[in-house]
Amino acid sequence: MQTRGQLRALKTIARKETVRILRIWIQTIVPPVITMTLYFVIFGNLIGRRIGDMGGFDYMQYMAPGLIMMSVISNSYGNVVSSFFGAKFQGHLQEMIVAPMQTWVIILGHVVGGVIRGLSVGLVVTIVALFFTHLEVQHPLTAISILVLTSVVFSLGGMINAIFATKFDDISIIPTFVLGPLTYLGGVFYTIALLPDFWAKVSAFNPILYMVNGFRYGVLGVSDIDIGMAFAVILVFLALAFATCFYLISRGIGIRE
Amino acid sequence: MHNRRSMQALSIRNLSKTYANGVTALRGIDLDVAEGDFFALLGPNGAGKSTAIGIVTSLVNKTGGTVEVFGHNIETELEKAKACIGVVPQEINLNQWDTVYNCVYNPAGFYGLSAKRSRIRTETCLRELQLWERRDETARNLSGGMKRRLMIARALVHKPKLLILDEPTAGVDIEIRRSMWDFLRHINQKGTTIILTTHYLEEAENLCRHVGIIDDGRIVENDRMSAVLRKLHQEVFLLNLEESVPADFQLQGFSSTVVNENEIEVEMHKGTSLNQLFKALSAAGINVTSMRNKTNRLEELFMRLVERREDERTREVTEPEQRI
């Protein structure tokens, strides 16, 4: 199949994924918005007032970029893991395997779906945040780049999870036991300057710290991490995740017998 | 073997497959299916049919051997080979939450068809399979027969040169099965090569021109359907009689059994003509009101081949013990 055909196939997967997100909007868009609204009300408004300033901003302002990033991460991951595993479980993933699509098309098509959902939820959460606090984006290009790249990394992560998953339990283990803790410990709610030296050093091994702080730099202009380092870490994880997906799908691991 | 001058739609050489759990599903099979053929691939459960089809359609990784689809090797020209194939799997694998329309439209895009062409082909295929009126319903709301037809529509949307159907009529009622047969004959006449696996041997006998029988991972028969059926040495006919016959009645020159007073069973050996049978019946003063073939001929042959293989396997296992 020529390049034009491959691009048509890519467009088809992206369209299919978008239709899926919109068809089940009550499951894909609404729950994260409710959760994030509760975070803003409870942690930002009620508890945050007693915390005072953090990183030179009021707590609600400081927390908002972290919550936006948190929703982008969990929704990008969740979209691809559930869509890809659902297709595998129902068997219609075979439609793509038997078609003359190249491996990158299958990966990118699903990543586009993950990014669309991640950014859609991120946008709605941003709108919700504006009801609670004032946000003035300091470095728009940096903020958008970090957000999109992070969304791509976790979409790929969701795909790797789905490839190895053999039952529905397997697609909730990583989000519950790995992704959740790493996100909460990734500087969403605090600056690592508050941590004892040892734990601050341990936090440096958490890739989500770089993503949250990169985005916070884009929005508020402050970060615990050097922005160049944030981009480097994200790009390294993106390359690793893409290479892993490419290897697994082209070898048929988890999707062919 | 018959002579096939036209291009091979499918050419398999020394194809083998051993699964990770150690089960060997294919033991070096060779198979050719000519362009335009209607080919039946038969075999008992676990014989290796679905594995062979899975390898051809890239759903199963092979252990050894080569597969070419219209001259395209699946290792070196996989995309070209895939573009030639449409597959209808054994299990229903539709996206149950998608509309009937999207179940066909999306796969058209996977094969690189433009949006306009995808719309045209989707409508054509859904109309041909009588599903156009149901296009806005979700796939899960369709009956079993409709889902099978939808999978055929999906497999045909990119106009494949080779259509592979893995038990397409399993669980489908007789009326729908017959209409599916008509449809498959129609597309075969229009030039699509078809490979069919089925448990309904009547289906294979009715539709297919060539047959391959696979058992225990080996091809045990591969020839024209007519040539394969000629290998039968005998057939059994059931005759309904105008008058009753005694319980110990024997038809002169034939091996016969009385089923009931108005029905007898007659074994006809290869080379015996029906004229001889009727001559014997006339001589006995018996008028026949109707007659039918008791067994499905292909089924009988199939059972013999499989049973013979079973005997050989049993001997392979027991003989070494006897030597001890």
PDB file of N, CA, C and O in Angstrom, chain A residues 51-105:
ATOM      1  N   ILE A  51      -3.018  26.452  53.383  1.00  0.00           N
ATOM      2  CA  ILE A  51      -1.623  26.153  53.016  1.00  0.00           C
ATOM      3  C   ILE A  51      -0.862  27.450  52.699  1.00  0.00           C
ATOM      4  O   ILE A  51       0.303  27.596  53.010  1.00  0.00           O
ATOM      5  N   GLY A  52      -1.560  28.373  52.067  1.00  0.00           N
ATOM      6  CA  GLY A  52      -0.913  29.633  51.712  1.00  0.00           C
ATOM      7  C   GLY A  52      -0.185  29.533  50.393  1.00  0.00           C
ATOM      8  O   GLY A  52      -0.575  28.744  49.527  1.00  0.00           O
ATOM      9  N   ASP A  53       0.898  30.285  50.213  1.00  0.00           N
ATOM     10  CA  ASP A  53       1.608  30.330  48.930  1.00  0.00           C
ATOM     11  C   ASP A  53       2.495  29.103  48.735  1.00  0.00           C
ATOM     12  O   ASP A  53       2.956  28.495  49.688  1.00  0.00           O
ATOM     13  N   MET A  54       2.703  28.779  47.463  1.00  0.00           N
ATOM     14  CA  MET A  54       3.669  27.718  47.130  1.00  0.00           C
ATOM     15  C   MET A  54       4.354  28.128  45.825  1.00  0.00           C
ATOM     16  O   MET A  54       3.665  28.443  44.843  1.00  0.00           O
ATOM     17  N   GLY A  55       5.665  28.144  45.852  1.00  0.00           N
ATOM     18  CA  GLY A  55       6.438  28.533  44.672  1.00  0.00           C
ATOM     19  C   GLY A  55       6.131  29.953  44.222  1.00  0.00           C
ATOM     20  O   GLY A  55       6.272  30.267  43.036  1.00  0.00           O
ATOM     21  N   GLY A  56       5.655  30.780  45.138  1.00  0.00           N
ATOM     22  CA  GLY A  56       5.365  32.176  44.800  1.00  0.00           C
ATOM     23  C   GLY A  56       3.957  32.394  44.262  1.00  0.00           C
ATOM     24  O   GLY A  56       3.615  33.498  43.835  1.00  0.00           O
ATOM     25  N   PHE A  57       3.132  31.381  44.275  1.00  0.00           N
ATOM     26  CA  PHE A  57       1.750  31.486  43.793  1.00  0.00           C
ATOM     27  C   PHE A  57       0.807  30.985  44.885  1.00  0.00           C
ATOM     28  O   PHE A  57       1.230  30.217  45.769  1.00  0.00           O
ATOM     29  N   ASP A  58      -0.486  31.413  44.816  1.00  0.00           N
ATOM     30  CA  ASP A  58      -1.398  30.824  45.786  1.00  0.00           C
ATOM     31  C   ASP A  58      -1.579  29.355  45.428  1.00  0.00           C
ATOM     32  O   ASP A  58      -1.365  28.955  44.271  1.00  0.00           O
ATOM     33  N   TYR A  59      -1.948  28.571  46.416  1.00  0.00           N
ATOM     34  CA  TYR A  59      -1.904  27.113  46.248  1.00  0.00           C
ATOM     35  C   TYR A  59      -2.767  26.636  45.076  1.00  0.00           C
ATOM     36  O   TYR A  59      -2.394  25.729  44.329  1.00  0.00           O
ATOM     37  N   MET A  60      -3.942  27.254  44.926  1.00  0.00           N
ATOM     38  CA  MET A  60      -4.844  26.856  43.832  1.00  0.00           C
ATOM     39  C   MET A  60      -4.161  27.055  42.475  1.00  0.00           C
ATOM     40  O   MET A  60      -4.226  26.193  41.599  1.00  0.00           O
ATOM     41  N   GLN A  61      -3.491  28.195  42.315  1.00  0.00           N
ATOM     42  CA  GLN A  61      -2.794  28.489  41.060  1.00  0.00           C
ATOM     43  C   GLN A  61      -1.650  27.490  40.834  1.00  0.00           C
ATOM     44  O   GLN A  61      -1.461  27.000  39.720  1.00  0.00           O
ATOM     45  N   TYR A  62      -0.928  27.208  41.915  1.00  0.00           N
ATOM     46  CA  TYR A  62       0.215  26.302  41.810  1.00  0.00           C
ATOM     47  C   TYR A  62      -0.239  24.884  41.425  1.00  0.00           C
ATOM     48  O   TYR A  62       0.392  24.199  40.622  1.00  0.00           O
ATOM     49  N   MET A  63      -1.367  24.486  41.997  1.00  0.00           N
ATOM     50  CA  MET A  63      -1.857  23.126  41.793  1.00  0.00           C
ATOM     51  C   MET A  63      -2.505  22.920  40.406  1.00  0.00           C
ATOM     52  O   MET A  63      -2.467  21.812  39.854  1.00  0.00           O
ATOM     53  N   ALA A  64      -3.094  23.980  39.856  1.00  0.00           N
ATOM     54  CA  ALA A  64      -3.885  23.854  38.615  1.00  0.00           C
ATOM     55  C   ALA A  64      -3.110  23.188  37.463  1.00  0.00           C
ATOM     56  O   ALA A  64      -3.623  22.223  36.863  1.00  0.00           O
ATOM     57  N   PRO A  65      -1.883  23.631  37.130  1.00  0.00           N
ATOM     58  CA  PRO A  65      -1.176  22.952  36.014  1.00  0.00           C
ATOM     59  C   PRO A  65      -0.945  21.465  36.302  1.00  0.00           C
ATOM     60  O   PRO A  65      -1.023  20.636  35.389  1.00  0.00           O
ATOM     61  N   GLY A  66      -0.679  21.141  37.572  1.00  0.00           N
ATOM     62  CA  GLY A  66      -0.464  19.739  37.943  1.00  0.00           C
ATOM     63  C   GLY A  66      -1.720  18.911  37.724  1.00  0.00           C
ATOM     64  O   GLY A  66      -1.662  17.785  37.200  1.00  0.00           O
ATOM     65  N   LEU A  67      -2.858  19.478  38.085  1.00  0.00           N
ATOM     66  CA  LEU A  67      -4.119  18.732  37.904  1.00  0.00           C
ATOM     67  C   LEU A  67      -4.468  18.578  36.422  1.00  0.00           C
ATOM     68  O   LEU A  67      -4.994  17.544  36.006  1.00  0.00           O
ATOM     69  N   ILE A  68      -4.175  19.624  35.652  1.00  0.00           N
ATOM     70  CA  ILE A  68      -4.431  19.520  34.194  1.00  0.00           C
ATOM     71  C   ILE A  68      -3.554  18.401  33.621  1.00  0.00           C
ATOM     72  O   ILE A  68      -4.035  17.533  32.885  1.00  0.00           O
ATOM     73  N   MET A  69      -2.266  18.412  33.996  1.00  0.00           N
ATOM     74  CA  MET A  69      -1.348  17.391  33.491  1.00  0.00           C
ATOM     75  C   MET A  69      -1.776  15.989  33.962  1.00  0.00           C
ATOM     76  O   MET A  69      -1.722  15.022  33.205  1.00  0.00           O
ATOM     77  N   MET A  70      -2.226  15.914  35.213  1.00  0.00           N
ATOM     78  CA  MET A  70      -2.656  14.616  35.752  1.00  0.00           C
ATOM     79  C   MET A  70      -3.827  14.051  34.940  1.00  0.00           C
ATOM     80  O   MET A  70      -3.856  12.858  34.616  1.00  0.00           O
ATOM     81  N   SER A  71      -4.768  14.909  34.573  1.00  0.00           N
ATOM     82  CA  SER A  71      -5.917  14.420  33.806  1.00  0.00           C
ATOM     83  C   SER A  71      -5.494  14.041  32.384  1.00  0.00           C
ATOM     84  O   SER A  71      -6.019  13.074  31.819  1.00  0.00           O
ATOM     85  N   VAL A  72      -4.534  14.786  31.828  1.00  0.00           N
ATOM     86  CA  VAL A  72      -4.053  14.448  30.475  1.00  0.00           C
ATOM     87  C   VAL A  72      -3.358  13.078  30.502  1.00  0.00           C
ATOM     88  O   VAL A  72      -3.607  12.231  29.640  1.00  0.00           O
ATOM     89  N   ILE A  73      -2.522  12.870  31.511  1.00  0.00           N
ATOM     90  CA  ILE A  73      -1.789  11.592  31.618  1.00  0.00           C
ATOM     91  C   ILE A  73      -2.762  10.415  31.744  1.00  0.00           C
ATOM     92  O   ILE A  73      -2.704   9.459  30.972  1.00  0.00           O
ATOM     93  N   SER A  74      -3.668  10.521  32.715  1.00  0.00           N
ATOM     94  CA  SER A  74      -4.545   9.360  32.965  1.00  0.00           C
ATOM     95  C   SER A  74      -5.501   9.111  31.804  1.00  0.00           C
ATOM     96  O   SER A  74      -5.815   7.965  31.482  1.00  0.00           O
ATOM     97  N   ASN A  75      -5.954  10.171  31.124  1.00  0.00           N
ATOM     98  CA  ASN A  75      -6.904   9.962  30.030  1.00  0.00           C
ATOM     99  C   ASN A  75      -6.239   9.502  28.743  1.00  0.00           C
ATOM    100  O   ASN A  75      -6.827   8.720  27.995  1.00  0.00           O
ATOM    101  N   SER A  76      -5.027   9.973  28.485  1.00  0.00           N
ATOM    102  CA  SER A  76      -4.310   9.493  27.289  1.00  0.00           C
ATOM    103  C   SER A  76      -4.040   7.994  27.443  1.00  0.00           C
ATOM    104  O   SER A  76      -4.279   7.203  26.530  1.00  0.00           O
ATOM    105  N   TYR A  77      -3.549   7.641  28.625  1.00  0.00           N
ATOM    106  CA  TYR A  77      -3.243   6.236  28.914  1.00  0.00           C
ATOM    107  C   TYR A  77      -4.517   5.389  28.856  1.00  0.00           C
ATOM    108  O   TYR A  77      -4.585   4.370  28.176  1.00  0.00           O
ATOM    109  N   GLY A  78      -5.534   5.881  29.577  1.00  0.00           N
ATOM    110  CA  GLY A  78      -6.792   5.126  29.687  1.00  0.00           C
ATOM    111  C   GLY A  78      -7.470   4.908  28.348  1.00  0.00           C
ATOM    112  O   GLY A  78      -8.052   3.856  28.098  1.00  0.00           O
ATOM    113  N   ASN A  79      -7.372   5.917  27.469  1.00  0.00           N
ATOM    114  CA  ASN A  79      -8.049   5.783  26.178  1.00  0.00           C
ATOM    115  C   ASN A  79      -7.443   4.659  25.346  1.00  0.00           C
ATOM    116  O   ASN A  79      -8.153   3.798  24.832  1.00  0.00           O
ATOM    117  N   VAL A  80      -6.121   4.669  25.237  1.00  0.00           N
ATOM    118  CA  VAL A  80      -5.489   3.672  24.365  1.00  0.00           C
ATOM    119  C   VAL A  80      -5.560   2.280  24.987  1.00  0.00           C
ATOM    120  O   VAL A  80      -5.848   1.307  24.298  1.00  0.00           O
ATOM    121  N   VAL A  81      -5.339   2.200  26.300  1.00  0.00           N
ATOM    122  CA  VAL A  81      -5.347   0.864  26.908  1.00  0.00           C
ATOM    123  C   VAL A  81      -6.737   0.226  26.773  1.00  0.00           C
ATOM    124  O   VAL A  81      -6.855  -0.958  26.443  1.00  0.00           O
ATOM    125  N   SER A  82      -7.788   1.018  26.973  1.00  0.00           N
ATOM    126  CA  SER A  82      -9.122   0.403  26.899  1.00  0.00           C
ATOM    127  C   SER A  82      -9.544   0.151  25.459  1.00  0.00           C
ATOM    128  O   SER A  82     -10.136  -0.884  25.148  1.00  0.00           O
ATOM    129  N   SER A  83      -9.214   1.075  24.555  1.00  0.00           N
ATOM    130  CA  SER A  83      -9.606   0.887  23.155  1.00  0.00           C
ATOM    131  C   SER A  83      -8.852  -0.293  22.525  1.00  0.00           C
ATOM    132  O   SER A  83      -9.454  -1.157  21.882  1.00  0.00           O
ATOM    133  N   PHE A  84      -7.543  -0.328  22.726  1.00  0.00           N
ATOM    134  CA  PHE A  84      -6.729  -1.377  22.094  1.00  0.00           C
ATOM    135  C   PHE A  84      -7.027  -2.744  22.709  1.00  0.00           C
ATOM    136  O   PHE A  84      -7.180  -3.739  21.997  1.00  0.00           O
ATOM    137  N   PHE A  85      -7.155  -2.774  24.044  1.00  0.00           N
ATOM    138  CA  PHE A  85      -7.456  -4.064  24.665  1.00  0.00           C
ATOM    139  C   PHE A  85      -8.875  -4.519  24.309  1.00  0.00           C
ATOM    140  O   PHE A  85      -9.126  -5.704  24.093  1.00  0.00           O
ATOM    141  N   GLY A  86      -9.807  -3.544  24.244  1.00  0.00           N
ATOM    142  CA  GLY A  86     -11.188  -3.869  23.841  1.00  0.00           C
ATOM    143  C   GLY A  86     -11.213  -4.495  22.455  1.00  0.00           C
ATOM    144  O   GLY A  86     -11.905  -5.488  22.215  1.00  0.00           O
ATOM    145  N   ALA A  87     -10.426  -3.924  21.549  1.00  0.00           N
ATOM    146  CA  ALA A  87     -10.366  -4.458  20.174  1.00  0.00           C
ATOM    147  C   ALA A  87      -9.746  -5.856  20.169  1.00  0.00           C
ATOM    148  O   ALA A  87     -10.182  -6.742  19.440  1.00  0.00           O
ATOM    149  N   LYS A  88      -8.758  -6.034  21.026  1.00  0.00           N
ATOM    150  CA  LYS A  88      -8.106  -7.347  21.134  1.00  0.00           C
ATOM    151  C   LYS A  88      -9.067  -8.363  21.743  1.00  0.00           C
ATOM    152  O   LYS A  88      -9.194  -9.483  21.262  1.00  0.00           O
ATOM    153  N   PHE A  89      -9.767  -7.938  22.783  1.00  0.00           N
ATOM    154  CA  PHE A  89     -10.676  -8.833  23.507  1.00  0.00           C
ATOM    155  C   PHE A  89     -11.860  -9.250  22.623  1.00  0.00           C
ATOM    156  O   PHE A  89     -12.226 -10.421  22.585  1.00  0.00           O
ATOM    157  N   GLN A  90     -12.436  -8.286  21.903  1.00  0.00           N
ATOM    158  CA  GLN A  90     -13.572  -8.610  21.025  1.00  0.00           C
ATOM    159  C   GLN A  90     -13.123  -9.267  19.723  1.00  0.00           C
ATOM    160  O   GLN A  90     -13.936  -9.834  19.010  1.00  0.00           O
ATOM    161  N   GLY A  91     -11.849  -9.151  19.425  1.00  0.00           N
ATOM    162  CA  GLY A  91     -11.311  -9.807  18.226  1.00  0.00           C
ATOM    163  C   GLY A  91     -11.217  -8.907  17.015  1.00  0.00           C
ATOM    164  O   GLY A  91     -10.621  -9.290  16.010  1.00  0.00           O
ATOM    165  N   HIS A  92     -11.811  -7.694  17.073  1.00  0.00           N
ATOM    166  CA  HIS A  92     -11.791  -6.883  15.850  1.00  0.00           C
ATOM    167  C   HIS A  92     -10.456  -6.190  15.619  1.00  0.00           C
ATOM    168  O   HIS A  92     -10.293  -5.488  14.614  1.00  0.00           O
ATOM    169  N   LEU A  93      -9.504  -6.396  16.515  1.00  0.00           N
ATOM    170  CA  LEU A  93      -8.138  -5.934  16.235  1.00  0.00           C
ATOM    171  C   LEU A  93      -7.612  -6.656  14.986  1.00  0.00           C
ATOM    172  O   LEU A  93      -6.783  -6.136  14.253  1.00  0.00           O
ATOM    173  N   GLN A  94      -8.152  -7.861  14.751  1.00  0.00           N
ATOM    174  CA  GLN A  94      -7.751  -8.639  13.570  1.00  0.00           C
ATOM    175  C   GLN A  94      -7.994  -7.863  12.276  1.00  0.00           C
ATOM    176  O   GLN A  94      -7.276  -8.048  11.302  1.00  0.00           O
ATOM    177  N   GLU A  95      -9.017  -6.989  12.285  1.00  0.00           N
ATOM    178  CA  GLU A  95      -9.298  -6.177  11.090  1.00  0.00           C
ATOM    179  C   GLU A  95      -8.052  -5.401  10.687  1.00  0.00           C
ATOM    180  O   GLU A  95      -7.788  -5.205   9.505  1.00  0.00           O
ATOM    181  N   MET A  96      -7.329  -4.924  11.696  1.00  0.00           N
ATOM    182  CA  MET A  96      -6.137  -4.117  11.412  1.00  0.00           C
ATOM    183  C   MET A  96      -4.941  -5.003  11.092  1.00  0.00           C
ATOM    184  O   MET A  96      -4.122  -4.650  10.257  1.00  0.00           O
ATOM    185  N   ILE A  97      -4.860  -6.148  11.753  1.00  0.00           N
ATOM    186  CA  ILE A  97      -3.692  -7.011  11.540  1.00  0.00           C
ATOM    187  C   ILE A  97      -3.709  -7.609  10.127  1.00  0.00           C
ATOM    188  O   ILE A  97      -2.669  -7.723   9.501  1.00  0.00           O
ATOM    189  N   VAL A  98      -4.900  -7.966   9.646  1.00  0.00           N
ATOM    190  CA  VAL A  98      -4.954  -8.584   8.315  1.00  0.00           C
ATOM    191  C   VAL A  98      -4.871  -7.545   7.193  1.00  0.00           C
ATOM    192  O   VAL A  98      -4.630  -7.901   6.041  1.00  0.00           O
ATOM    193  N   ALA A  99      -5.070  -6.274   7.526  1.00  0.00           N
ATOM    194  CA  ALA A  99      -5.008  -5.226   6.503  1.00  0.00           C
ATOM    195  C   ALA A  99      -3.545  -4.852   6.218  1.00  0.00           C
ATOM    196  O   ALA A  99      -2.687  -5.033   7.075  1.00  0.00           O
ATOM    197  N   PRO A 100      -3.294  -4.319   5.007  1.00  0.00           N
ATOM    198  CA  PRO A 100      -1.887  -4.021   4.647  1.00  0.00           C
ATOM    199  C   PRO A 100      -1.383  -2.711   5.250  1.00  0.00           C
ATOM    200  O   PRO A 100      -0.775  -1.895   4.575  1.00  0.00           O
ATOM    201  N   MET A 101      -1.666  -2.513   6.520  1.00  0.00           N
ATOM    202  CA  MET A 101      -1.211  -1.292   7.194  1.00  0.00           C
ATOM    203  C   MET A 101       0.170  -1.521   7.781  1.00  0.00           C
ATOM    204  O   MET A 101       0.446  -2.595   8.308  1.00  0.00           O
ATOM    205  N   GLN A 102       0.990  -0.476   7.736  1.00  0.00           N
ATOM    206  CA  GLN A 102       2.309  -0.600   8.365  1.00  0.00           C
ATOM    207  C   GLN A 102       2.168  -0.400   9.875  1.00  0.00           C
ATOM    208  O   GLN A 102       1.214   0.232  10.340  1.00  0.00           O
ATOM    209  N   THR A 103       3.143  -0.937  10.603  1.00  0.00           N
ATOM    210  CA  THR A 103       3.073  -0.920  12.071  1.00  0.00           C
ATOM    211  C   THR A 103       2.918   0.500  12.621  1.00  0.00           C
ATOM    212  O   THR A 103       2.117   0.741  13.527  1.00  0.00           O
ATOM    213  N   TRP A 104       3.664   1.442  12.049  1.00  0.00           N
ATOM    214  CA  TRP A 104       3.610   2.819  12.571  1.00  0.00           C
ATOM    215  C   TRP A 104       2.212   3.415  12.438  1.00  0.00           C
ATOM    216  O   TRP A 104       1.807   4.260  13.247  1.00  0.00           O
ATOM    217  N   VAL A 105       1.468   2.963  11.439  1.00  0.00           N
ATOM    218  CA  VAL A 105       0.115   3.495  11.230  1.00  0.00           C
ATOM    219  C   VAL A 105      -0.804   3.047  12.375  1.00  0.00           C
ATOM    220  O   VAL A 105      -1.570   3.852  12.920  1.00  0.00           O
TER     221      VAL A 105
END
